Tab-separated table of C-alpha atoms and ligand atoms in Angstrom:
chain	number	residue	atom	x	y	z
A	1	UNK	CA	-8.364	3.467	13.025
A	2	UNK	CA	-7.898	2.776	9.485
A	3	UNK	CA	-7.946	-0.871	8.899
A	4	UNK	CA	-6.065	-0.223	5.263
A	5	UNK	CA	-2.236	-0.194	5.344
A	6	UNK	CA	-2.343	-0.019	1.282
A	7	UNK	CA	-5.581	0.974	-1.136
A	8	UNK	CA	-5.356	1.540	-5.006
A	9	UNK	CA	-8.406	2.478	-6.435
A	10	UNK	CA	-8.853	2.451	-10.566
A	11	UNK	CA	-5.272	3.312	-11.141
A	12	UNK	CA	-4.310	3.892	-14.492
A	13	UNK	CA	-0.577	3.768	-15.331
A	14	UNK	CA	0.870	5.319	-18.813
A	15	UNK	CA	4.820	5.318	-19.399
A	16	UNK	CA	5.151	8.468	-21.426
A	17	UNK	CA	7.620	7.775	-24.166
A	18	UNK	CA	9.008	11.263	-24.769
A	19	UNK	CA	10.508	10.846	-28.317
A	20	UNK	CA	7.282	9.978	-29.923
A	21	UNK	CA	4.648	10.985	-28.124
A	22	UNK	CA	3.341	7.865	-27.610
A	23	UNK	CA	2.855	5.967	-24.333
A	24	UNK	CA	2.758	2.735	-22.890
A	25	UNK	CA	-0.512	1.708	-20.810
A	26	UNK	CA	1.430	-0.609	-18.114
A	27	UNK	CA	-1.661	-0.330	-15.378
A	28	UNK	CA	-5.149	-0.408	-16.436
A	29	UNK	CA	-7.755	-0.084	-13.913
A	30	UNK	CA	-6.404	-1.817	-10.902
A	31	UNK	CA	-7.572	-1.354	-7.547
A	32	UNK	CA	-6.177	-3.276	-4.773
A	33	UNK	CA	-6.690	-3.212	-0.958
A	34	UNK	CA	-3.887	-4.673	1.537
A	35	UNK	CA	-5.272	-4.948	5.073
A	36	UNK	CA	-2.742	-3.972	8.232
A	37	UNK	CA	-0.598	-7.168	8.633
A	38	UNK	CA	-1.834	-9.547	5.543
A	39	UNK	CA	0.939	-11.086	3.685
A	40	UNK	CA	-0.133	-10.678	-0.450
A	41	UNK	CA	1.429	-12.355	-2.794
A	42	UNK	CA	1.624	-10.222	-6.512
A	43	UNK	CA	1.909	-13.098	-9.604
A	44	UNK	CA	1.917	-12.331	-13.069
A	45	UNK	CA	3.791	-12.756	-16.087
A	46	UNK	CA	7.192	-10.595	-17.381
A	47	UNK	CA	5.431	-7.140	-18.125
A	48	UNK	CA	2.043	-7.507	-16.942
A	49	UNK	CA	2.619	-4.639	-14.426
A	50	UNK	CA	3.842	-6.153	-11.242
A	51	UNK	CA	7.339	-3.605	-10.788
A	52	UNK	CA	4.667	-0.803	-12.199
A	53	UNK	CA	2.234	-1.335	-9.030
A	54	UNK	CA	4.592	-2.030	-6.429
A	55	UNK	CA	6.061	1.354	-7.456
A	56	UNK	CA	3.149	3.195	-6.925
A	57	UNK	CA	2.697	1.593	-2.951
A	58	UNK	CA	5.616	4.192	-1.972
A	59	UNK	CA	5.331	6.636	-4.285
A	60	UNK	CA	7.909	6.115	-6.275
A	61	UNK	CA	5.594	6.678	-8.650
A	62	UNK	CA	2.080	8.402	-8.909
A	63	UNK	CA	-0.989	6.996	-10.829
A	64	UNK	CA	-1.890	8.815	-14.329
A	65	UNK	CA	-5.429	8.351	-13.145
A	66	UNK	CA	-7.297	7.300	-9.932
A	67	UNK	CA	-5.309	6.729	-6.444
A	68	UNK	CA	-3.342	5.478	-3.884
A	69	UNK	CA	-3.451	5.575	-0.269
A	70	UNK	CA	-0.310	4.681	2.056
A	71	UNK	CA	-1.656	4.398	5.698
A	72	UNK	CA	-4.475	6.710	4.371
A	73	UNK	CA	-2.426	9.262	2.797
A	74	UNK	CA	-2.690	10.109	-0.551
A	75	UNK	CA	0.508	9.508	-2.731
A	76	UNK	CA	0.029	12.059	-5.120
A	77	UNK	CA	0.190	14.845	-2.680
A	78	UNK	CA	3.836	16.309	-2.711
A	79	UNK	CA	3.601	16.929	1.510
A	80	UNK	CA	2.511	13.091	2.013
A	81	UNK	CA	5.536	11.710	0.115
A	82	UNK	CA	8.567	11.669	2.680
A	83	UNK	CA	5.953	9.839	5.476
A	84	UNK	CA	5.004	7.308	3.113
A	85	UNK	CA	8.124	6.162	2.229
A	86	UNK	CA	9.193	5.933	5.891
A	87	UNK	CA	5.657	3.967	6.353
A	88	UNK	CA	6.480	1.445	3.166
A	89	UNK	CA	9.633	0.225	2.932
A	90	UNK	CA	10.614	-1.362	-0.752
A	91	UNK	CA	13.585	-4.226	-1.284
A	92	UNK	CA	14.318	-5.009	-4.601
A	93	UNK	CA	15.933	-7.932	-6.731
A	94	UNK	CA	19.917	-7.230	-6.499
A	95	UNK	CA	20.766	-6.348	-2.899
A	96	UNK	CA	23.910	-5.178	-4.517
A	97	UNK	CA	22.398	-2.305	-5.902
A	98	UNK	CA	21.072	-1.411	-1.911
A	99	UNK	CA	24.310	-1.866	-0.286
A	100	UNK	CA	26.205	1.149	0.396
A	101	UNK	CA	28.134	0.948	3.245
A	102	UNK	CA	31.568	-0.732	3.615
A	103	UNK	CA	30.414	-2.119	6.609
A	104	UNK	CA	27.334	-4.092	7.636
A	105	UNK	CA	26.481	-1.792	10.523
A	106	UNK	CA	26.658	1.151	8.698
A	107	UNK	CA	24.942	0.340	5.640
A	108	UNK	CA	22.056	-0.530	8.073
A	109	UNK	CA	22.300	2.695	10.031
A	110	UNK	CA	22.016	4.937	6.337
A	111	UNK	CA	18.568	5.248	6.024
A	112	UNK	CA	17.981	6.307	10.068
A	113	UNK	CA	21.023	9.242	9.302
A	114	UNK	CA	19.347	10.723	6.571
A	115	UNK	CA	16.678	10.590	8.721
A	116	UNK	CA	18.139	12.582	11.292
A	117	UNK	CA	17.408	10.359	14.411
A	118	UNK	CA	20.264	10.455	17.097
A	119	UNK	CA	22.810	8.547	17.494
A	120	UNK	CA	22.071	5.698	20.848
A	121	UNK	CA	18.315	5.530	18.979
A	122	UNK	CA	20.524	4.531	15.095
A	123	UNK	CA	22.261	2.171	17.619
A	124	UNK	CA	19.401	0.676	18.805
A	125	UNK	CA	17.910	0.198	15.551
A	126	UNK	CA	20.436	-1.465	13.808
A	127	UNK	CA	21.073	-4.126	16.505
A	128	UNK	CA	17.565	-4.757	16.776
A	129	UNK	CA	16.889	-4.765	12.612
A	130	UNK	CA	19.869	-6.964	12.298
A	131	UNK	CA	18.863	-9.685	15.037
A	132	UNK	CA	15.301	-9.664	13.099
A	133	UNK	CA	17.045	-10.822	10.163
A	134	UNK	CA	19.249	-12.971	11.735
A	135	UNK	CA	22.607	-10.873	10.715
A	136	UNK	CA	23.770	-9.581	13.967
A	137	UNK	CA	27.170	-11.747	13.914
A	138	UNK	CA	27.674	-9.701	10.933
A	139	UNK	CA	27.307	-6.105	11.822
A	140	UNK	CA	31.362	-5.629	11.743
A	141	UNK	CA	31.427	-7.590	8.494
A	142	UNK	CA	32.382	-6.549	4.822
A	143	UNK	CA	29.043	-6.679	2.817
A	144	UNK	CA	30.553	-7.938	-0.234
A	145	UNK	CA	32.161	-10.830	1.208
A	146	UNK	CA	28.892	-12.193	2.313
A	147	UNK	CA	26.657	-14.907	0.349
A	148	UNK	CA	23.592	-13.373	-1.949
A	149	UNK	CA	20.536	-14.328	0.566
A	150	UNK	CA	23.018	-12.669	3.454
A	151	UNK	CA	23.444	-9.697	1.800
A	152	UNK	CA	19.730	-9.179	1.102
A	153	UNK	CA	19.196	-9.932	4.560
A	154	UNK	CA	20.965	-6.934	5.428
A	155	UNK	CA	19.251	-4.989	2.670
A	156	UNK	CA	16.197	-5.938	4.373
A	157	UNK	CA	17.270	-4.295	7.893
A	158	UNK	CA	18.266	-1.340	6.301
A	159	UNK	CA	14.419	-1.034	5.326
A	160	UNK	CA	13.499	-2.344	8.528
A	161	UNK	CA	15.906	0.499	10.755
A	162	UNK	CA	13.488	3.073	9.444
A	163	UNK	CA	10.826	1.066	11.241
A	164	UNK	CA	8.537	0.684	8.267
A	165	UNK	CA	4.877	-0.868	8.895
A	166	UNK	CA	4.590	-1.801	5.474
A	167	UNK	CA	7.317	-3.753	3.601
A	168	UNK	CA	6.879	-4.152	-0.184
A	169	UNK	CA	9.518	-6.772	-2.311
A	170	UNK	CA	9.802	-6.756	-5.486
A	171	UNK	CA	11.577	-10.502	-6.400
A	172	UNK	CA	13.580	-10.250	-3.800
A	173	UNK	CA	15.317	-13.929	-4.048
A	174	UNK	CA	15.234	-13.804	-7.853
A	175	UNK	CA	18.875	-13.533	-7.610
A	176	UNK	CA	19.641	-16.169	-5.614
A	177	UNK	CA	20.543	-19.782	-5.255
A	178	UNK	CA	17.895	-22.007	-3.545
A	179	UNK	CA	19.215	-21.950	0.474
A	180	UNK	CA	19.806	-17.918	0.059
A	181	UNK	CA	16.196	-17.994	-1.176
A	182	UNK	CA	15.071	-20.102	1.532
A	183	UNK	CA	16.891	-17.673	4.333
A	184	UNK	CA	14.683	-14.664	2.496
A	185	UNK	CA	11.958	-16.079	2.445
A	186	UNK	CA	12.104	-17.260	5.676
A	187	UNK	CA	13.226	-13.566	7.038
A	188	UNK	CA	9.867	-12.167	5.416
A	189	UNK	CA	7.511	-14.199	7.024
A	190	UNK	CA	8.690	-13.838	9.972
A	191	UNK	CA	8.542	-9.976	9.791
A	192	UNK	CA	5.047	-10.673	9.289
A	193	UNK	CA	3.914	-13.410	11.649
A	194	UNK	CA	6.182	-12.155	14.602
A	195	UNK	CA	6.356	-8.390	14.272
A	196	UNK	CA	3.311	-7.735	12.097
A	197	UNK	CA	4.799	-5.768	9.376
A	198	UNK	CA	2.265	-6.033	6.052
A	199	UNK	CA	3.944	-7.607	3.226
A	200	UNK	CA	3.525	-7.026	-0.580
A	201	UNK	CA	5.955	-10.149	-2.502
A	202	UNK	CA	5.867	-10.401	-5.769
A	203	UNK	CA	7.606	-13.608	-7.088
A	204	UNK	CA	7.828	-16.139	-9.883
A	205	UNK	CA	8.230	-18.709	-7.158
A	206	UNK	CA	5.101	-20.430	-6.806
A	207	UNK	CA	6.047	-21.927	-3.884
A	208	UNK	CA	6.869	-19.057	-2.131
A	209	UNK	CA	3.626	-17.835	-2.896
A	210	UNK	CA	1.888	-21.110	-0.940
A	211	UNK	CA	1.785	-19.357	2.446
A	212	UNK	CA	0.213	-16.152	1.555
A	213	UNK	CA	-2.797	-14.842	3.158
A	214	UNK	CA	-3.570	-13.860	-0.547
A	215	UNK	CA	-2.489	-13.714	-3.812
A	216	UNK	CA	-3.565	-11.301	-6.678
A	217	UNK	CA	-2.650	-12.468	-10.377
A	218	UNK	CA	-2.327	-10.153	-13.097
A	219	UNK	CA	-1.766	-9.846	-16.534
A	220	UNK	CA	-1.926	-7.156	-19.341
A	221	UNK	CA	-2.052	-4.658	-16.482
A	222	UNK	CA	-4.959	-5.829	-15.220
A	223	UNK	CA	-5.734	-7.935	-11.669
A	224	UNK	CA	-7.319	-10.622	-13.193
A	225	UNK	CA	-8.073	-13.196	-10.103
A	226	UNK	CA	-7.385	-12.824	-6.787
A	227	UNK	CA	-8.169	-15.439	-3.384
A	228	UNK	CA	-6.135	-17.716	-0.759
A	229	UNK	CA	-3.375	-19.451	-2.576
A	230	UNK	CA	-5.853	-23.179	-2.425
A	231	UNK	CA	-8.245	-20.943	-4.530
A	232	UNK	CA	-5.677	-19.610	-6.797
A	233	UNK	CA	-3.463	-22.200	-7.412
A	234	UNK	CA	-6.359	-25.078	-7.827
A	235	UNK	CA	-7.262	-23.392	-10.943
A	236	UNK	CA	-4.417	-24.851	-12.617
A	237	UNK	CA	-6.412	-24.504	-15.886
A	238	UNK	CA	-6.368	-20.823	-15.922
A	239	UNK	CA	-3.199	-20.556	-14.363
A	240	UNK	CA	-1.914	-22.446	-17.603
A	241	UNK	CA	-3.873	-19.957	-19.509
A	242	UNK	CA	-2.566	-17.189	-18.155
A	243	UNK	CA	1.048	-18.601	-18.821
A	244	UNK	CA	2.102	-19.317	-15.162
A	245	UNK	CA	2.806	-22.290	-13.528
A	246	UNK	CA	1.259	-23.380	-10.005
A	247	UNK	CA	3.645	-25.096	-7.174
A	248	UNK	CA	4.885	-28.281	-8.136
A	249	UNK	CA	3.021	-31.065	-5.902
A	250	UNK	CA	-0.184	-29.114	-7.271
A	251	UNK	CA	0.713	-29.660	-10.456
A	252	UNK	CA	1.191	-33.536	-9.868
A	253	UNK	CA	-2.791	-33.795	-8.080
A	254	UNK	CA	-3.995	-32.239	-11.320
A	255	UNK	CA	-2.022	-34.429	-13.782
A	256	UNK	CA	-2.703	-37.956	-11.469
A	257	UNK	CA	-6.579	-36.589	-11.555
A	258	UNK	CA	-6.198	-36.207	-15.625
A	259	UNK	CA	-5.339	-39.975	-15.190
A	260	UNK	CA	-8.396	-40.539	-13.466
A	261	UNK	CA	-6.952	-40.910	-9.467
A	262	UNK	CA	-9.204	-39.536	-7.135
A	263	UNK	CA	-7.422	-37.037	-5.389
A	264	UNK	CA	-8.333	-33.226	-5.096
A	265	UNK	CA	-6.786	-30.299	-7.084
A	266	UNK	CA	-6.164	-28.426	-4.373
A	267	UNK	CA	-3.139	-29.869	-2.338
A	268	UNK	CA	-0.216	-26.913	-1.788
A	269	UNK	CA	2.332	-29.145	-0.049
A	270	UNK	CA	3.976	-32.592	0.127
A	271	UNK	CA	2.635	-32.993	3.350
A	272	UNK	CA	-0.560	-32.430	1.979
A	273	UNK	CA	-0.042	-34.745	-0.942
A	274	UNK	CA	1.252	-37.586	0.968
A	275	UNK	CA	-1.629	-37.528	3.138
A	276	UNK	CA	-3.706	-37.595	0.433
A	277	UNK	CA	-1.494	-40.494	-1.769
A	278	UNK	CA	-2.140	-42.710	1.623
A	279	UNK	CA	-5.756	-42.185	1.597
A	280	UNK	CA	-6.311	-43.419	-1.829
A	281	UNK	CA	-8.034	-46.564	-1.806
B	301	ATP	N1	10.290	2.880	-17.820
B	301	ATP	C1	9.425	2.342	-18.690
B	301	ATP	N2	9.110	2.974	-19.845
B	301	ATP	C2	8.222	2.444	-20.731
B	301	ATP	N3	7.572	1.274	-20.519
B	301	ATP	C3	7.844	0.615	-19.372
B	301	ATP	C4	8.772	1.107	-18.416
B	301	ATP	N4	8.838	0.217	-17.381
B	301	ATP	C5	7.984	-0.777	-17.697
B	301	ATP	N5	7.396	-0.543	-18.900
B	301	ATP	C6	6.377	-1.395	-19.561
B	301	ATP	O1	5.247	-1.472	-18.712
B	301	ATP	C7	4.727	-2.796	-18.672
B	301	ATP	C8	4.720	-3.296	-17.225
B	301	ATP	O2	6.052	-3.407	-16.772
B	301	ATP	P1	6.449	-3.912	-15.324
B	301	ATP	O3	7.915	-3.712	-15.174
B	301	ATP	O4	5.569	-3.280	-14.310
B	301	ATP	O5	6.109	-5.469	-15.414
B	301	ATP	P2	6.478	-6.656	-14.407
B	301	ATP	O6	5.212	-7.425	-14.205
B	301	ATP	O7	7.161	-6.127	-13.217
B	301	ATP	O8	7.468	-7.557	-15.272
B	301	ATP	P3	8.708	-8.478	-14.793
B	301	ATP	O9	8.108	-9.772	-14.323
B	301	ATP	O10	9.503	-8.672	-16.051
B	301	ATP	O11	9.459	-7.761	-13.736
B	301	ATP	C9	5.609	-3.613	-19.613
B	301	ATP	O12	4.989	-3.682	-20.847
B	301	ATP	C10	6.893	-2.827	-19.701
B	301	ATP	O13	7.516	-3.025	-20.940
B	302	MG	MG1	9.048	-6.458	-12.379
């Protein structure tokens, strides 16, 4: 079986501006692989083509040149597009924009209607997506009387009742005060670690990028590095140079080593960075 749950190869992205003629190269030559059940992390500036890529992993949108594969199928094949979106899932930024329903239940059971399945399977579903996200005391619940990281939470098992392998979020908690984005966050890993689901996140959070299996960094539509978040983020350098920041305790190893402390670059956590503070000599 195919090992690939997501596979651009030299996709080339132009935003056709009809009044003029003109067009707008957002993607320039990106190809990027996402094994069955990684957790990637997309970084990268405002405009540098994050939204543009993440599009083109469901076929929202299809590549100007080169391709992409969902689950091996090819996006820009009209008969291939209704499976792929049932295979990758997308959540976006303002969960109020994905709500609905009146009711918590039946905004989760929406996408499995349109989908036709019957009724005890939608049952089933959306008391099993809602316990994955933590939300079944809510299913009888209003969904705009409930807190910003609770209401994406239930935009998340509405993806997750069409029983998506593939989930792809595009700044999901960038709407959010810190403990909703910590209940997110929280929500997506576990997807990952306990039921396997792939995950794309883009972010601007830094530290929600520390727990990645990978992170790919771009800018000017381009993927311009690309490794384990230790290898990424300890090149604070050309982080900075890129115009993004790297989590904060890594920034604090770099500047003490500026100073001329001996610790290494690469610490991700305050764990890490205590244990390295109580090693100094
Ligand atoms: N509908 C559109 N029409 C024309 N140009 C667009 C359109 N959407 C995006 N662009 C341009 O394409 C480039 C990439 O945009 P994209 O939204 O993918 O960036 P992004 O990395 O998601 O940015 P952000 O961090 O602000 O969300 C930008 O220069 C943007 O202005
Ligand atoms: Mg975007």
């Amino acid at each position: 079986m195919d090992k690939k749950m997501i596979e651009c190869r030299d996709v080339v992205y132009k935003y056709e501006d009809s009044n003029e003629g003109t067009y707008k190269l957002a993607i320039d030559n990106v190809s990027i692989d996402i094994e069955k059940g990684e957790f990637v992390v997309i970084l990268g500036r405002n405009g540098s083509g994050k939204s543009t890529i993440a599009k083109h992993m469901n076929a929202l949108i299809i590549p100007t040149e080169g391709k992409v594969y969902v689950d091996g199928m090819d996006t820009s094949l009209q008969e291939n597009v209704w499976n792929i979106r049932n295979n990758a899932g997308m959540v976006f930024q303002n969960p109020d924009n994905q709500i609905v329903a009146t009711i918590v239940e039946e905004d989760v059971a929406f996408g499995p209607e349109n989908l036709g399945i019957e009724p005890n399977e939608i049952r089933r579903r959306v008391d099993d997506s809602l316990k994955r996200v933590n939300m079944d005391e809510y299913k009888k619940h209003a969904p705009h009387l409930l807190s910003g990281g609770q209401k994406q939470r239930v935009a998340i098992a509405g993806v997750l009742a069409m029983m998506p392998k593939c989930i792809i979020f595009d700044e999901p908690t960038a709407m959010l005060d810190p403990s909703g984005r910590k209940e997110v966050i929280r929500t997506i890993r576990e997807l990952n670690k306990k039921y396997g689901i792939t995950i794309v996140l883009i972010t601007h959070y830094m530290e929600e990028a520390v727990k990645a299996d990978r992170i790919v960094v771009m800018d000017t539509g381009k993927v311009v590095i690309e490794g384990s978040p230790r290898e990424i983020f300890s090149n604070v350098g050309t982080m900075k140079e890129i115009g993004l920041d790297v989590p904060q305790v890594t920034e604090l190893a770099y500047e003490l080593q500026k100073e001329g402390i001996d610790i290494t670059s690469d610490i991700l956590t305050i764990d890490e960075m205590v244990d390295a503070l109580c090693r100094l000599k």
